[in-house]
Short mmCIF file of C-alpha atoms and ligand atoms in Angstrom, two decimals:
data_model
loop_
_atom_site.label_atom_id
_atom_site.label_comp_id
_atom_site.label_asym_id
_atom_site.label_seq_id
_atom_site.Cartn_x
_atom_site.Cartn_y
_atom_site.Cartn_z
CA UNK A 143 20.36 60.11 -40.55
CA UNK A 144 19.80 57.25 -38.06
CA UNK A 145 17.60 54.42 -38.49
CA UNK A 146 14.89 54.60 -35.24
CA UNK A 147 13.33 50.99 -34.27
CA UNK A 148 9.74 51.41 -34.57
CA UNK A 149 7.26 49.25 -33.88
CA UNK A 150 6.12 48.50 -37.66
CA UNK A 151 9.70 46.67 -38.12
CA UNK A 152 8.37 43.82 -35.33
CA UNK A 153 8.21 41.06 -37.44
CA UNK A 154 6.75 39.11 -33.96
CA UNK A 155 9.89 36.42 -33.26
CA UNK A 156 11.76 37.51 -30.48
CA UNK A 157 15.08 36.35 -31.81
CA UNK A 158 14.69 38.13 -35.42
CA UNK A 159 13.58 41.58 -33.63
CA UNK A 160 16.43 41.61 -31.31
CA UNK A 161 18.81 41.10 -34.42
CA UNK A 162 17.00 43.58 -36.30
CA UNK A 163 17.74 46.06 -33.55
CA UNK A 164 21.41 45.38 -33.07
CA UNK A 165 21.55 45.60 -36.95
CA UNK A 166 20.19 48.87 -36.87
CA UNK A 167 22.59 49.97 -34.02
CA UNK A 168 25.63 48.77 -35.76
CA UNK A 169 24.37 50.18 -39.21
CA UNK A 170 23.84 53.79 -37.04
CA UNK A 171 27.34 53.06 -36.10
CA UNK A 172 28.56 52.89 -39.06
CA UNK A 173 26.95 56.06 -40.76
CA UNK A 174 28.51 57.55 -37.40
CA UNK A 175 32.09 56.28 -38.01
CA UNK A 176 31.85 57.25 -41.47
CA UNK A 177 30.63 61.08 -40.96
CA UNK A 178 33.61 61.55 -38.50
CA UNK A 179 36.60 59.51 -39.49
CA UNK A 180 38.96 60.50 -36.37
CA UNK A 181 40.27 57.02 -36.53
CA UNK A 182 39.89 54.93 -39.35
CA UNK A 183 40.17 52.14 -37.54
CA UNK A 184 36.74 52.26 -36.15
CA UNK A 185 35.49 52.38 -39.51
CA UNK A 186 36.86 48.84 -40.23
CA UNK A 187 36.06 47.51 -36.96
CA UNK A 188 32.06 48.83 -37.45
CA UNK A 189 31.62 47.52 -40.46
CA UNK A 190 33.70 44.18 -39.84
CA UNK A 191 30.94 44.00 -36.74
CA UNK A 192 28.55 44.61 -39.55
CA UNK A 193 29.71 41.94 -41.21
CA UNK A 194 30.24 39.56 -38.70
CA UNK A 195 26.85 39.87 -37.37
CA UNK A 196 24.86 40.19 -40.15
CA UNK A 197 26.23 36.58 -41.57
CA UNK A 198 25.10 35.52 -37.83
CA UNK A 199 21.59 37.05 -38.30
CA UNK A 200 20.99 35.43 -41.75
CA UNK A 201 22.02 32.30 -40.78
CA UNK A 202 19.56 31.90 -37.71
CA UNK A 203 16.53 33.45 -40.13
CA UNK A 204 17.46 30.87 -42.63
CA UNK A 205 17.39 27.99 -39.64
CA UNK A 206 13.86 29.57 -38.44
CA UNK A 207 12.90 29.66 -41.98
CA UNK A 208 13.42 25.78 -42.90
CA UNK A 209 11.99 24.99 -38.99
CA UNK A 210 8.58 26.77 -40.65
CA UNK A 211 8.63 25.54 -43.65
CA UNK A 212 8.93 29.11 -45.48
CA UNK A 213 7.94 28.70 -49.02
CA UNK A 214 10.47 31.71 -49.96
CA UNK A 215 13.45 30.45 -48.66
CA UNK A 216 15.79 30.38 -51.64
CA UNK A 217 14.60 33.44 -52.89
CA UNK A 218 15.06 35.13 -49.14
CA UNK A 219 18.42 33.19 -49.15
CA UNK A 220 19.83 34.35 -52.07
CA UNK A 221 19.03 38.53 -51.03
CA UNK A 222 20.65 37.45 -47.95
CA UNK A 223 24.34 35.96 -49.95
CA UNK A 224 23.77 39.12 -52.66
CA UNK A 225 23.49 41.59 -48.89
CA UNK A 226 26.48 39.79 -47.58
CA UNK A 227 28.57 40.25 -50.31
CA UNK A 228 27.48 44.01 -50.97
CA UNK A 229 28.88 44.82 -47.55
CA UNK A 230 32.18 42.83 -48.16
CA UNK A 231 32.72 44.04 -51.27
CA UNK A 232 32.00 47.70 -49.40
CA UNK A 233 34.68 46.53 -46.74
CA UNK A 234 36.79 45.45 -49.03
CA UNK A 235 36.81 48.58 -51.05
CA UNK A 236 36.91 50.97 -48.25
CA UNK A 237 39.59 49.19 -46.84
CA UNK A 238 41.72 48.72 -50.00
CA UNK A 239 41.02 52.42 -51.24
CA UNK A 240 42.01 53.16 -47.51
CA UNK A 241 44.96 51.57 -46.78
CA UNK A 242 46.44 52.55 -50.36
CA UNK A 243 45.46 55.68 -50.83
CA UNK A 244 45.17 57.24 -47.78
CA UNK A 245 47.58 55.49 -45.17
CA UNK A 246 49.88 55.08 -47.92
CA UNK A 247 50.98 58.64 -47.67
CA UNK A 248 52.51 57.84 -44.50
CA UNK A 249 55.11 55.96 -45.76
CA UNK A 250 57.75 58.40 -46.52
CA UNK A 251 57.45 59.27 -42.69
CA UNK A 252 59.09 55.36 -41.66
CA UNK A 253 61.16 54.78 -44.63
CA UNK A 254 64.37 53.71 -43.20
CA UNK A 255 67.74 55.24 -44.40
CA UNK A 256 69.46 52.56 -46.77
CA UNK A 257 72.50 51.07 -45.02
CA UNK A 258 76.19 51.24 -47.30
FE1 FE2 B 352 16.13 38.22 -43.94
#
């Protein structure tokens, strides 16, 4: 099911809703990519996005954060390194599992004939 923005999630800081919203896109993306695998490849590149961005995101929260003083910083900080690593550990899996498994089948296909 996708994630819908509503306005509850408004946390009131322009920069933190926007990322909030292209979070939700690219996790919608995701779930997408994953229910219909016709190229793998867009699996790794949504969640690599994923990723990518979300490290971005946390980042600039943790910035805003210190700029106001947030009492909960290192406890906000720390669900944002144990996030991060969920997903890579995710990408990592998916793409290990993936690429050894699945694309591994291909192999016979492109193995060369030994030369005498
Ligand atoms: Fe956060």
């Amino acid at each position: 099911m996708p994630i819908f923005w509503r306005p509850q999630f408004r946390i009131g800081h322009d920069d933190i809703d926007a990322d909030h919203r292209y979070l939700i896109l690219l996790i919608n993306t995701v779930e997408l990519v994953l229910r219909f695998p016709d190229d793998p490849r867009n699996v790794e590149l949504a969640l690599t996005e994923l990723r990518r961005y979300a490290e971005y995101h946390f980042e600039r929260e943790e910035r805003i954060q210190i700029a106001c003083g947030y009492i909960h910083l290192d406890q906000h900080k720390r669900e944002h390194r144990q996030l991060l690593a969920e997903i890579t550990a995710f990408l990592r899996k998916w793409l290990v599992d993936h690429v050894m498994k699945a694309d591994m089948q291909l192999a016979p296909l492109f193995r060369k004939p030994v030369a005498r």
